Amino acid sequence: MKYFFSFLLVLISISAKSQNRKIIEQIPIALPDSTIHAVEKVVPGIKSIIAMVNFYRITYSSDGLNVKGYLAIPKKKGSYPCIIYNRGGNKEFGKITDAGFLLRGLGELSSQGYIIVASQYRGNDGGEGKEEFGGKDINDVLNLIPVLSEVPKADTSRIGMFGWSRGGMMTYLALTKTTKIKAAVVGSGITDLTNLLESRPEFDEVYKDLIPGYADNKVRPLNERSAVQFAEKINKTTPILILQGTADWRVPTNQVLDLANRFYQIKQPFRFILYEGGEHSLIEHRSDYLIQTVNWFNTYLRDRKTWPSLETHGG
């Protein structure tokens, strides 16, 4: 009987440890030739990238919900800095796909020596719950930090963040809630939800569907999600690279300029690159923005370089 209870305690202990794990499922991705050929038109070196990186679809726990995501890990032995990628869109629109993951440049970034993890946000791609367009679903981003602690090659003392479009909004929100992000990059990121509604009235339906309390008080929930309204709360030790095109109709450039001006006023460490004629995806400038992104993460994340003084100085 004594041995039976000892065995039972061991089983309970193992079960408890299993339940405390964040990664519930990790499935290797075998990219079909059709996907490789489609991506190859934009990313000529995709076959060499695939040879250097393992790709996975994951299910992880966030606030008790099973949430879907992606994971990329360099194949070579070593300890690697990590990047949390925040997707754009909402619900199934803009969700991460195998091809989309590669076209955004995340495979290229991982091949440069980074572990990449990304969320589809709750309720999307077969995940549980319902996203809130910058509400409680921000926890789906923050909960990727402990997810990384379960990835054997991950150096969790070096975590960066990369957001595109709506993912830019998620990045700015995350930077008000954690100091663990050493560097961030935002491409075509939403900074002002009221401005977005004025330029794209169809977003009223998106807000009604996804943002709790929006129908009762439109101003408060939009301001709570708009970086131009909470810029002072963003972590001052995280340098941010902002990428934006002048021909972006999805996220009007003027709202990004407003945030850049606010960052300048409050001395938030940032660099702003405005691409002439660049559309929302910056496809016309893909090679350059990837170079800028890799260099940014190499400098402030991989190499831990400190930010220069923002006080007026010089001869």
PDB file of N, CA, C and O in Angstrom, residues 205-250:
ATOM      1  N   GLU A 205     -17.859  48.308 -37.590  1.00  0.00           N
ATOM      2  CA  GLU A 205     -18.399  46.958 -37.409  1.00  0.00           C
ATOM      3  C   GLU A 205     -17.380  46.040 -36.734  1.00  0.00           C
ATOM      4  O   GLU A 205     -17.746  45.187 -35.919  1.00  0.00           O
ATOM      5  N   VAL A 206     -16.113  46.210 -37.073  1.00  0.00           N
ATOM      6  CA  VAL A 206     -15.056  45.416 -36.427  1.00  0.00           C
ATOM      7  C   VAL A 206     -15.014  45.732 -34.941  1.00  0.00           C
ATOM      8  O   VAL A 206     -14.967  44.831 -34.096  1.00  0.00           O
ATOM      9  N   TYR A 207     -15.060  47.026 -34.608  1.00  0.00           N
ATOM     10  CA  TYR A 207     -15.026  47.441 -33.206  1.00  0.00           C
ATOM     11  C   TYR A 207     -16.242  46.912 -32.441  1.00  0.00           C
ATOM     12  O   TYR A 207     -16.124  46.427 -31.319  1.00  0.00           O
ATOM     13  N   LYS A 208     -17.417  47.021 -33.053  1.00  0.00           N
ATOM     14  CA  LYS A 208     -18.638  46.538 -32.405  1.00  0.00           C
ATOM     15  C   LYS A 208     -18.556  45.047 -32.112  1.00  0.00           C
ATOM     16  O   LYS A 208     -18.993  44.573 -31.057  1.00  0.00           O
ATOM     17  N   ASP A 209     -17.990  44.320 -33.044  1.00  0.00           N
ATOM     18  CA  ASP A 209     -17.921  42.870 -32.919  1.00  0.00           C
ATOM     19  C   ASP A 209     -16.897  42.425 -31.880  1.00  0.00           C
ATOM     20  O   ASP A 209     -17.148  41.476 -31.115  1.00  0.00           O
ATOM     21  N   LEU A 210     -15.764  43.122 -31.802  1.00  0.00           N
ATOM     22  CA  LEU A 210     -14.641  42.600 -31.036  1.00  0.00           C
ATOM     23  C   LEU A 210     -14.319  43.337 -29.740  1.00  0.00           C
ATOM     24  O   LEU A 210     -13.740  42.743 -28.822  1.00  0.00           O
ATOM     25  N   ILE A 211     -14.657  44.611 -29.647  1.00  0.00           N
ATOM     26  CA  ILE A 211     -14.244  45.396 -28.476  1.00  0.00           C
ATOM     27  C   ILE A 211     -15.370  45.459 -27.453  1.00  0.00           C
ATOM     28  O   ILE A 211     -16.411  46.081 -27.695  1.00  0.00           O
ATOM     29  N   PRO A 212     -15.188  44.846 -26.301  1.00  0.00           N
ATOM     30  CA  PRO A 212     -16.227  44.900 -25.263  1.00  0.00           C
ATOM     31  C   PRO A 212     -16.491  46.346 -24.817  1.00  0.00           C
ATOM     32  O   PRO A 212     -15.560  47.121 -24.611  1.00  0.00           O
ATOM     33  N   GLY A 213     -17.767  46.692 -24.704  1.00  0.00           N
ATOM     34  CA  GLY A 213     -18.142  48.021 -24.233  1.00  0.00           C
ATOM     35  C   GLY A 213     -18.113  49.109 -25.276  1.00  0.00           C
ATOM     36  O   GLY A 213     -18.467  50.260 -24.982  1.00  0.00           O
ATOM     37  N   TYR A 214     -17.717  48.778 -26.512  1.00  0.00           N
ATOM     38  CA  TYR A 214     -17.612  49.808 -27.555  1.00  0.00           C
ATOM     39  C   TYR A 214     -18.951  50.460 -27.860  1.00  0.00           C
ATOM     40  O   TYR A 214     -19.033  51.675 -28.055  1.00  0.00           O
ATOM     41  N   ALA A 215     -20.020  49.685 -27.889  1.00  0.00           N
ATOM     42  CA  ALA A 215     -21.342  50.237 -28.219  1.00  0.00           C
ATOM     43  C   ALA A 215     -21.812  51.247 -27.182  1.00  0.00           C
ATOM     44  O   ALA A 215     -22.569  52.167 -27.498  1.00  0.00           O
ATOM     45  N   ASP A 216     -21.354  51.115 -25.937  1.00  0.00           N
ATOM     46  CA  ASP A 216     -21.787  52.002 -24.860  1.00  0.00           C
ATOM     47  C   ASP A 216     -20.925  53.244 -24.728  1.00  0.00           C
ATOM     48  O   ASP A 216     -21.398  54.315 -24.340  1.00  0.00           O
ATOM     49  N   ASN A 217     -19.615  53.105 -25.034  1.00  0.00           N
ATOM     50  CA  ASN A 217     -18.695  54.231 -24.879  1.00  0.00           C
ATOM     51  C   ASN A 217     -17.570  54.065 -25.887  1.00  0.00           C
ATOM     52  O   ASN A 217     -16.591  53.368 -25.641  1.00  0.00           O
ATOM     53  N   LYS A 218     -17.721  54.731 -27.035  1.00  0.00           N
ATOM     54  CA  LYS A 218     -16.763  54.519 -28.115  1.00  0.00           C
ATOM     55  C   LYS A 218     -15.400  55.145 -27.837  1.00  0.00           C
ATOM     56  O   LYS A 218     -14.372  54.616 -28.273  1.00  0.00           O
ATOM     57  N   VAL A 219     -15.374  56.245 -27.122  1.00  0.00           N
ATOM     58  CA  VAL A 219     -14.121  56.982 -26.941  1.00  0.00           C
ATOM     59  C   VAL A 219     -13.131  56.204 -26.072  1.00  0.00           C
ATOM     60  O   VAL A 219     -11.963  56.026 -26.433  1.00  0.00           O
ATOM     61  N   ARG A 220     -13.572  55.753 -24.907  1.00  0.00           N
ATOM     62  CA  ARG A 220     -12.659  55.139 -23.937  1.00  0.00           C
ATOM     63  C   ARG A 220     -11.938  53.914 -24.493  1.00  0.00           C
ATOM     64  O   ARG A 220     -10.701  53.854 -24.438  1.00  0.00           O
ATOM     65  N   PRO A 221     -12.653  52.907 -25.037  1.00  0.00           N
ATOM     66  CA  PRO A 221     -11.926  51.714 -25.498  1.00  0.00           C
ATOM     67  C   PRO A 221     -11.001  51.987 -26.679  1.00  0.00           C
ATOM     68  O   PRO A 221      -9.978  51.313 -26.827  1.00  0.00           O
ATOM     69  N   LEU A 222     -11.338  52.969 -27.522  1.00  0.00           N
ATOM     70  CA  LEU A 222     -10.454  53.299 -28.642  1.00  0.00           C
ATOM     71  C   LEU A 222      -9.195  53.990 -28.133  1.00  0.00           C
ATOM     72  O   LEU A 222      -8.083  53.701 -28.600  1.00  0.00           O
ATOM     73  N   ASN A 223      -9.353  54.902 -27.180  1.00  0.00           N
ATOM     74  CA  ASN A 223      -8.185  55.577 -26.609  1.00  0.00           C
ATOM     75  C   ASN A 223      -7.275  54.598 -25.876  1.00  0.00           C
ATOM     76  O   ASN A 223      -6.047  54.729 -25.914  1.00  0.00           O
ATOM     77  N   GLU A 224      -7.878  53.621 -25.218  1.00  0.00           N
ATOM     78  CA  GLU A 224      -7.089  52.632 -24.470  1.00  0.00           C
ATOM     79  C   GLU A 224      -6.218  51.782 -25.390  1.00  0.00           C
ATOM     80  O   GLU A 224      -5.220  51.215 -24.936  1.00  0.00           O
ATOM     81  N   ARG A 225      -6.572  51.724 -26.673  1.00  0.00           N
ATOM     82  CA  ARG A 225      -5.832  50.908 -27.626  1.00  0.00           C
ATOM     83  C   ARG A 225      -4.969  51.745 -28.561  1.00  0.00           C
ATOM     84  O   ARG A 225      -4.320  51.185 -29.462  1.00  0.00           O
ATOM     85  N   SER A 226      -4.940  53.061 -28.374  1.00  0.00           N
ATOM     86  CA  SER A 226      -4.248  53.973 -29.292  1.00  0.00           C
ATOM     87  C   SER A 226      -2.957  54.490 -28.673  1.00  0.00           C
ATOM     88  O   SER A 226      -2.982  55.232 -27.687  1.00  0.00           O
ATOM     89  N   ALA A 227      -1.827  54.127 -29.259  1.00  0.00           N
ATOM     90  CA  ALA A 227      -0.528  54.506 -28.694  1.00  0.00           C
ATOM     91  C   ALA A 227      -0.337  56.023 -28.624  1.00  0.00           C
ATOM     92  O   ALA A 227       0.383  56.512 -27.754  1.00  0.00           O
ATOM     93  N   VAL A 228      -0.986  56.773 -29.516  1.00  0.00           N
ATOM     94  CA  VAL A 228      -0.863  58.234 -29.442  1.00  0.00           C
ATOM     95  C   VAL A 228      -1.455  58.769 -28.141  1.00  0.00           C
ATOM     96  O   VAL A 228      -1.108  59.864 -27.703  1.00  0.00           O
ATOM     97  N   GLN A 229      -2.326  57.977 -27.513  1.00  0.00           N
ATOM     98  CA  GLN A 229      -2.956  58.386 -26.258  1.00  0.00           C
ATOM     99  C   GLN A 229      -2.189  57.897 -25.028  1.00  0.00           C
ATOM    100  O   GLN A 229      -2.381  58.435 -23.934  1.00  0.00           O
ATOM    101  N   PHE A 230      -1.362  56.859 -25.188  1.00  0.00           N
ATOM    102  CA  PHE A 230      -0.666  56.323 -24.001  1.00  0.00           C
ATOM    103  C   PHE A 230       0.849  56.228 -24.212  1.00  0.00           C
ATOM    104  O   PHE A 230       1.528  55.424 -23.559  1.00  0.00           O
ATOM    105  N   ALA A 231       1.386  57.050 -25.098  1.00  0.00           N
ATOM    106  CA  ALA A 231       2.813  56.963 -25.434  1.00  0.00           C
ATOM    107  C   ALA A 231       3.711  57.034 -24.203  1.00  0.00           C
ATOM    108  O   ALA A 231       4.747  56.354 -24.133  1.00  0.00           O
ATOM    109  N   GLU A 232       3.313  57.852 -23.223  1.00  0.00           N
ATOM    110  CA  GLU A 232       4.138  58.029 -22.018  1.00  0.00           C
ATOM    111  C   GLU A 232       4.252  56.749 -21.189  1.00  0.00           C
ATOM    112  O   GLU A 232       5.171  56.608 -20.380  1.00  0.00           O
ATOM    113  N   LYS A 233       3.323  55.812 -21.381  1.00  0.00           N
ATOM    114  CA  LYS A 233       3.328  54.575 -20.593  1.00  0.00           C
ATOM    115  C   LYS A 233       4.190  53.474 -21.206  1.00  0.00           C
ATOM    116  O   LYS A 233       4.416  52.439 -20.583  1.00  0.00           O
ATOM    117  N   ILE A 234       4.665  53.693 -22.426  1.00  0.00           N
ATOM    118  CA  ILE A 234       5.484  52.691 -23.106  1.00  0.00           C
ATOM    119  C   ILE A 234       6.862  52.650 -22.461  1.00  0.00           C
ATOM    120  O   ILE A 234       7.453  53.679 -22.145  1.00  0.00           O
ATOM    121  N   ASN A 235       7.368  51.437 -22.269  1.00  0.00           N
ATOM    122  CA  ASN A 235       8.645  51.248 -21.587  1.00  0.00           C
ATOM    123  C   ASN A 235       9.766  52.057 -22.245  1.00  0.00           C
ATOM    124  O   ASN A 235      10.008  51.927 -23.444  1.00  0.00           O
ATOM    125  N   LYS A 236      10.454  52.856 -21.459  1.00  0.00           N
ATOM    126  CA  LYS A 236      11.481  53.759 -21.972  1.00  0.00           C
ATOM    127  C   LYS A 236      12.812  53.066 -22.237  1.00  0.00           C
ATOM    128  O   LYS A 236      13.728  53.686 -22.801  1.00  0.00           O
ATOM    129  N   THR A 237      12.945  51.810 -21.825  1.00  0.00           N
ATOM    130  CA  THR A 237      14.202  51.116 -22.079  1.00  0.00           C
ATOM    131  C   THR A 237      14.127  50.211 -23.302  1.00  0.00           C
ATOM    132  O   THR A 237      15.072  49.469 -23.587  1.00  0.00           O
ATOM    133  N   THR A 238      13.019  50.265 -24.043  1.00  0.00           N
ATOM    134  CA  THR A 238      12.871  49.459 -25.254  1.00  0.00           C
ATOM    135  C   THR A 238      12.987  50.351 -26.490  1.00  0.00           C
ATOM    136  O   THR A 238      12.071  51.115 -26.801  1.00  0.00           O
ATOM    137  N   PRO A 239      14.097  50.301 -27.215  1.00  0.00           N
ATOM    138  CA  PRO A 239      14.203  51.077 -28.459  1.00  0.00           C
ATOM    139  C   PRO A 239      13.293  50.497 -29.534  1.00  0.00           C
ATOM    140  O   PRO A 239      13.207  49.278 -29.692  1.00  0.00           O
ATOM    141  N   ILE A 240      12.604  51.375 -30.250  1.00  0.00           N
ATOM    142  CA  ILE A 240      11.589  50.953 -31.217  1.00  0.00           C
ATOM    143  C   ILE A 240      11.957  51.453 -32.609  1.00  0.00           C
ATOM    144  O   ILE A 240      12.218  52.651 -32.800  1.00  0.00           O
ATOM    145  N   LEU A 241      11.974  50.563 -33.583  1.00  0.00           N
ATOM    146  CA  LEU A 241      12.142  50.918 -34.985  1.00  0.00           C
ATOM    147  C   LEU A 241      10.767  50.953 -35.631  1.00  0.00           C
ATOM    148  O   LEU A 241      10.045  49.956 -35.607  1.00  0.00           O
ATOM    149  N   ILE A 242      10.392  52.098 -36.203  1.00  0.00           N
ATOM    150  CA  ILE A 242       9.091  52.263 -36.850  1.00  0.00           C
ATOM    151  C   ILE A 242       9.288  52.321 -38.359  1.00  0.00           C
ATOM    152  O   ILE A 242      10.073  53.136 -38.867  1.00  0.00           O
ATOM    153  N   LEU A 243       8.589  51.456 -39.089  1.00  0.00           N
ATOM    154  CA  LEU A 243       8.655  51.398 -40.544  1.00  0.00           C
ATOM    155  C   LEU A 243       7.280  51.765 -41.111  1.00  0.00           C
ATOM    156  O   LEU A 243       6.270  51.205 -40.692  1.00  0.00           O
ATOM    157  N   GLN A 244       7.238  52.683 -42.061  1.00  0.00           N
ATOM    158  CA  GLN A 244       5.958  53.121 -42.610  1.00  0.00           C
ATOM    159  C   GLN A 244       6.126  53.562 -44.052  1.00  0.00           C
ATOM    160  O   GLN A 244       7.172  54.101 -44.428  1.00  0.00           O
ATOM    161  N   GLY A 245       5.095  53.329 -44.870  1.00  0.00           N
ATOM    162  CA  GLY A 245       5.105  53.779 -46.259  1.00  0.00           C
ATOM    163  C   GLY A 245       4.214  54.991 -46.450  1.00  0.00           C
ATOM    164  O   GLY A 245       3.232  55.184 -45.726  1.00  0.00           O
ATOM    165  N   THR A 246       4.530  55.813 -47.438  1.00  0.00           N
ATOM    166  CA  THR A 246       3.736  57.020 -47.697  1.00  0.00           C
ATOM    167  C   THR A 246       2.459  56.724 -48.480  1.00  0.00           C
ATOM    168  O   THR A 246       1.593  57.590 -48.598  1.00  0.00           O
ATOM    169  N   ALA A 247       2.339  55.501 -49.040  1.00  0.00           N
ATOM    170  CA  ALA A 247       1.172  55.157 -49.856  1.00  0.00           C
ATOM    171  C   ALA A 247       0.292  54.105 -49.178  1.00  0.00           C
ATOM    172  O   ALA A 247      -0.375  53.319 -49.842  1.00  0.00           O
ATOM    173  N   ASP A 248       0.275  54.105 -47.856  1.00  0.00           N
ATOM    174  CA  ASP A 248      -0.488  53.117 -47.087  1.00  0.00           C
ATOM    175  C   ASP A 248      -1.905  53.629 -46.846  1.00  0.00           C
ATOM    176  O   ASP A 248      -2.104  54.605 -46.133  1.00  0.00           O
ATOM    177  N   TRP A 249      -2.905  52.953 -47.442  1.00  0.00           N
ATOM    178  CA  TRP A 249      -4.298  53.363 -47.218  1.00  0.00           C
ATOM    179  C   TRP A 249      -4.938  52.591 -46.065  1.00  0.00           C
ATOM    180  O   TRP A 249      -5.954  53.017 -45.514  1.00  0.00           O
ATOM    181  N   ARG A 250      -4.344  51.457 -45.688  1.00  0.00           N
ATOM    182  CA  ARG A 250      -4.922  50.671 -44.601  1.00  0.00           C
ATOM    183  C   ARG A 250      -4.674  51.334 -43.241  1.00  0.00           C
ATOM    184  O   ARG A 250      -5.567  51.380 -42.386  1.00  0.00           O
TER     185      ARG A 250
END
